Tab-separated table of N, CA and C in Angstrom:
chain	number	residue	atom	x	y	z
R	14	UNK	N	166.522	141.244	148.524
R	14	UNK	CA	165.576	140.472	147.759
R	14	UNK	C	164.723	141.433	146.921
R	15	UNK	N	164.334	140.975	145.733
R	15	UNK	CA	163.518	141.822	144.853
R	15	UNK	C	162.052	141.395	144.885
R	16	UNK	N	161.170	142.377	144.931
R	16	UNK	CA	159.734	142.142	144.855
R	16	UNK	C	159.253	142.698	143.520
R	17	UNK	N	158.393	141.950	142.835
R	17	UNK	CA	157.864	142.397	141.540
R	17	UNK	C	156.818	143.480	141.774
R	18	UNK	N	157.033	144.634	141.168
R	18	UNK	CA	156.100	145.753	141.253
R	18	UNK	C	155.232	145.813	139.995
R	19	UNK	N	155.848	145.517	138.853
R	19	UNK	CA	155.143	145.540	137.564
R	19	UNK	C	155.663	144.386	136.708
R	20	UNK	N	154.752	143.576	136.191
R	20	UNK	CA	155.087	142.428	135.355
R	20	UNK	C	154.559	142.730	133.949
R	21	UNK	N	155.408	143.323	133.115
R	21	UNK	CA	154.947	143.789	131.807
R	21	UNK	C	156.023	143.614	130.743
R	22	UNK	N	155.562	143.476	129.487
R	22	UNK	CA	156.454	143.412	128.330
R	22	UNK	C	155.833	144.199	127.180
R	23	UNK	N	156.672	144.537	126.197
R	23	UNK	CA	156.205	145.161	124.953
R	23	UNK	C	156.469	144.175	123.820
R	24	UNK	N	155.462	143.920	123.004
R	24	UNK	CA	155.636	143.065	121.832
R	24	UNK	C	156.395	143.861	120.781
R	25	UNK	N	157.497	143.318	120.295
R	25	UNK	CA	158.291	144.018	119.294
R	25	UNK	C	157.721	143.845	117.887
R	26	UNK	N	156.636	143.092	117.750
R	26	UNK	CA	155.983	142.930	116.455
R	26	UNK	C	154.814	143.910	116.303
R	27	UNK	N	153.850	143.873	117.243
R	27	UNK	CA	152.668	144.742	117.125
R	27	UNK	C	152.749	146.001	117.988
R	28	UNK	N	153.691	146.056	118.942
R	28	UNK	CA	153.863	147.235	119.782
R	28	UNK	C	153.015	147.271	121.031
R	29	UNK	N	152.146	146.283	121.238
R	29	UNK	CA	151.313	146.250	122.441
R	29	UNK	C	152.174	146.149	123.700
R	30	UNK	N	151.775	146.884	124.735
R	30	UNK	CA	152.350	146.724	126.061
R	30	UNK	C	151.318	145.947	126.865
R	31	UNK	N	151.719	144.774	127.351
R	31	UNK	CA	150.799	143.927	128.102
R	31	UNK	C	151.344	143.707	129.508
R	32	UNK	N	150.414	143.586	130.466
R	32	UNK	CA	150.802	143.468	131.871
R	32	UNK	C	149.925	142.443	132.565
R	33	UNK	N	150.530	141.632	133.403
R	33	UNK	CA	149.815	140.695	134.249
R	33	UNK	C	149.820	141.279	135.654
R	34	UNK	N	148.636	141.479	136.243
R	34	UNK	CA	148.553	142.147	137.536
R	34	UNK	C	148.233	141.204	138.694
R	35	UNK	N	147.808	139.966	138.383
R	35	UNK	CA	147.582	139.015	139.467
R	35	UNK	C	148.001	137.612	139.034
R	36	UNK	N	148.228	136.768	139.997
R	36	UNK	CA	148.716	135.395	139.759
R	36	UNK	C	147.806	134.662	138.769
R	37	UNK	N	148.428	133.963	137.826
R	37	UNK	CA	147.740	133.168	136.804
R	37	UNK	C	146.925	134.014	135.829
R	38	UNK	N	147.183	135.313	135.757
R	38	UNK	CA	146.540	136.156	134.741
R	38	UNK	C	147.416	136.109	133.488
R	39	UNK	N	146.995	135.343	132.513
R	39	UNK	CA	147.716	135.164	131.253
R	39	UNK	C	147.199	136.203	130.272
R	40	UNK	N	148.083	137.095	129.816
R	40	UNK	CA	147.697	138.172	128.907
R	40	UNK	C	148.528	138.065	127.637
R	41	UNK	N	147.837	138.066	126.500
R	41	UNK	CA	148.496	137.923	125.205
R	41	UNK	C	148.348	139.216	124.411
R	42	UNK	N	149.356	139.537	123.593
R	42	UNK	CA	149.283	140.728	122.751
R	42	UNK	C	148.303	140.496	121.599
R	43	UNK	N	147.988	141.556	120.875
R	43	UNK	CA	147.024	141.500	119.779
R	43	UNK	C	147.430	140.522	118.677
R	44	UNK	N	148.699	140.505	118.320
R	44	UNK	CA	149.149	139.639	117.221
R	44	UNK	C	149.377	138.196	117.670
R	45	UNK	N	149.392	137.946	118.986
R	45	UNK	CA	149.524	136.592	119.501
R	45	UNK	C	150.951	136.054	119.574
R	46	UNK	N	151.946	136.890	119.309
R	46	UNK	CA	153.339	136.408	119.330
R	46	UNK	C	153.912	136.289	120.732
R	47	UNK	N	153.444	137.113	121.695
R	47	UNK	CA	153.990	137.071	123.053
R	47	UNK	C	152.873	137.125	124.091
R	48	UNK	N	153.201	136.655	125.291
R	48	UNK	CA	152.259	136.691	126.406
R	48	UNK	C	153.036	136.805	127.708
R	49	UNK	N	152.342	137.269	128.739
R	49	UNK	CA	152.925	137.449	130.065
R	49	UNK	C	151.973	136.819	131.088
R	50	UNK	N	152.534	136.327	132.195
R	50	UNK	CA	151.746	135.642	133.212
R	50	UNK	C	152.446	135.808	134.557
R	51	UNK	N	151.696	135.711	135.651
R	51	UNK	CA	152.305	135.655	136.974
R	51	UNK	C	152.002	136.801	137.904
R	52	UNK	N	151.498	137.900	137.390
R	52	UNK	CA	151.201	139.036	138.261
R	52	UNK	C	152.421	139.477	139.043
R	53	UNK	N	152.243	139.697	140.344
R	53	UNK	CA	153.334	140.134	141.204
R	53	UNK	C	153.988	138.956	141.927
R	54	UNK	N	153.573	137.728	141.575
R	54	UNK	CA	154.096	136.542	142.242
R	54	UNK	C	155.263	135.887	141.500
R	55	UNK	N	155.214	135.865	140.175
R	55	UNK	CA	156.294	135.265	139.384
R	55	UNK	C	156.254	135.843	137.965
R	56	UNK	N	157.365	135.721	137.247
R	56	UNK	CA	157.454	136.200	135.869
R	56	UNK	C	157.462	135.003	134.924
R	57	UNK	N	156.515	134.980	134.003
R	57	UNK	CA	156.502	133.956	132.958
R	57	UNK	C	156.274	134.661	131.626
R	58	UNK	N	157.117	134.315	130.661
R	58	UNK	CA	157.022	134.874	129.319
R	58	UNK	C	156.768	133.745	128.332
R	59	UNK	N	155.892	133.991	127.383
R	59	UNK	CA	155.654	133.055	126.292
R	59	UNK	C	155.889	133.813	124.998
R	60	UNK	N	156.569	133.171	124.055
R	60	UNK	CA	156.823	133.825	122.778
R	60	UNK	C	156.981	132.791	121.682
R	61	UNK	N	156.565	133.180	120.487
R	61	UNK	CA	156.760	132.304	119.336
R	61	UNK	C	157.929	132.874	118.547
R	62	UNK	N	158.852	132.076	118.253
R	62	UNK	CA	160.043	132.575	117.563
R	62	UNK	C	161.224	132.609	118.491
R	63	UNK	N	161.623	133.824	118.920
R	63	UNK	CA	162.782	133.924	119.804
R	63	UNK	C	162.602	135.002	120.859
R	64	UNK	N	163.532	135.082	121.749
R	64	UNK	CA	163.500	136.011	122.886
R	64	UNK	C	163.423	137.473	122.433
R	65	UNK	N	163.878	137.768	121.227
R	65	UNK	CA	163.838	139.140	120.714
R	65	UNK	C	162.439	139.587	120.301
R	66	UNK	N	161.417	138.730	120.470
R	66	UNK	CA	160.039	139.089	120.140
R	66	UNK	C	159.451	140.099	121.129
R	67	UNK	N	160.099	140.265	122.305
R	67	UNK	CA	159.559	141.204	123.295
R	67	UNK	C	160.672	141.966	124.016
R	68	UNK	N	160.261	143.097	124.612
R	68	UNK	CA	161.126	143.900	125.463
R	68	UNK	C	160.536	143.869	126.867
R	69	UNK	N	161.340	143.499	127.841
R	69	UNK	CA	160.869	143.402	129.226
R	69	UNK	C	160.741	144.795	129.833
R	70	UNK	N	159.581	145.097	130.395
R	70	UNK	CA	159.309	146.387	131.041
R	70	UNK	C	159.036	146.221	132.535
R	71	UNK	N	159.338	145.051	133.073
R	71	UNK	CA	159.035	144.772	134.477
R	71	UNK	C	159.807	145.697	135.409
R	72	UNK	N	159.208	145.963	136.572
R	72	UNK	CA	159.824	146.817	137.588
R	72	UNK	C	159.871	146.049	138.906
R	73	UNK	N	160.917	146.333	139.664
R	73	UNK	CA	161.153	145.641	140.934
R	73	UNK	C	161.463	146.665	142.023
R	74	UNK	N	161.273	146.222	143.258
R	74	UNK	CA	161.681	147.018	144.422
R	74	UNK	C	162.548	146.125	145.298
R	75	UNK	N	163.620	146.677	145.831
R	75	UNK	CA	164.460	145.958	146.775
R	75	UNK	C	163.794	146.046	148.148
R	76	UNK	N	163.587	144.892	148.778
R	76	UNK	CA	162.957	144.868	150.100
R	76	UNK	C	163.706	143.910	151.002
R	77	UNK	N	163.592	144.147	152.293
R	77	UNK	CA	164.142	143.205	153.265
R	77	UNK	C	163.304	141.923	153.193
R	78	UNK	N	163.926	140.794	153.422
R	78	UNK	CA	163.229	139.520	153.300
R	78	UNK	C	161.998	139.430	154.202
R	79	UNK	N	162.033	140.015	155.379
R	79	UNK	CA	160.900	139.956	156.307
R	79	UNK	C	159.768	140.918	155.922
R	80	UNK	N	159.963	141.751	154.882
R	80	UNK	CA	158.915	142.691	154.449
R	80	UNK	C	158.039	142.143	153.338
R	81	UNK	N	158.383	141.008	152.772
R	81	UNK	CA	157.620	140.455	151.658
R	81	UNK	C	156.354	139.808	152.180
R	82	UNK	N	155.191	140.157	151.533
R	82	UNK	CA	153.925	139.571	151.951
R	82	UNK	C	153.508	138.453	151.049
């Protein structure tokens, strides 16, 4: 099972790297084209246009199911 270590994306329009560090923390880039949400609990991406508006920079760790908090 994978645990989210870093929930982050790079906006391919303005170049901002944005990261959500806790649940329901909605973070938008400077130009407003992309946003990230979910912290270490879930991954949510928002974008205007298409999926190519951002590059995913999220990081994960493989953990045993009984190790997840």
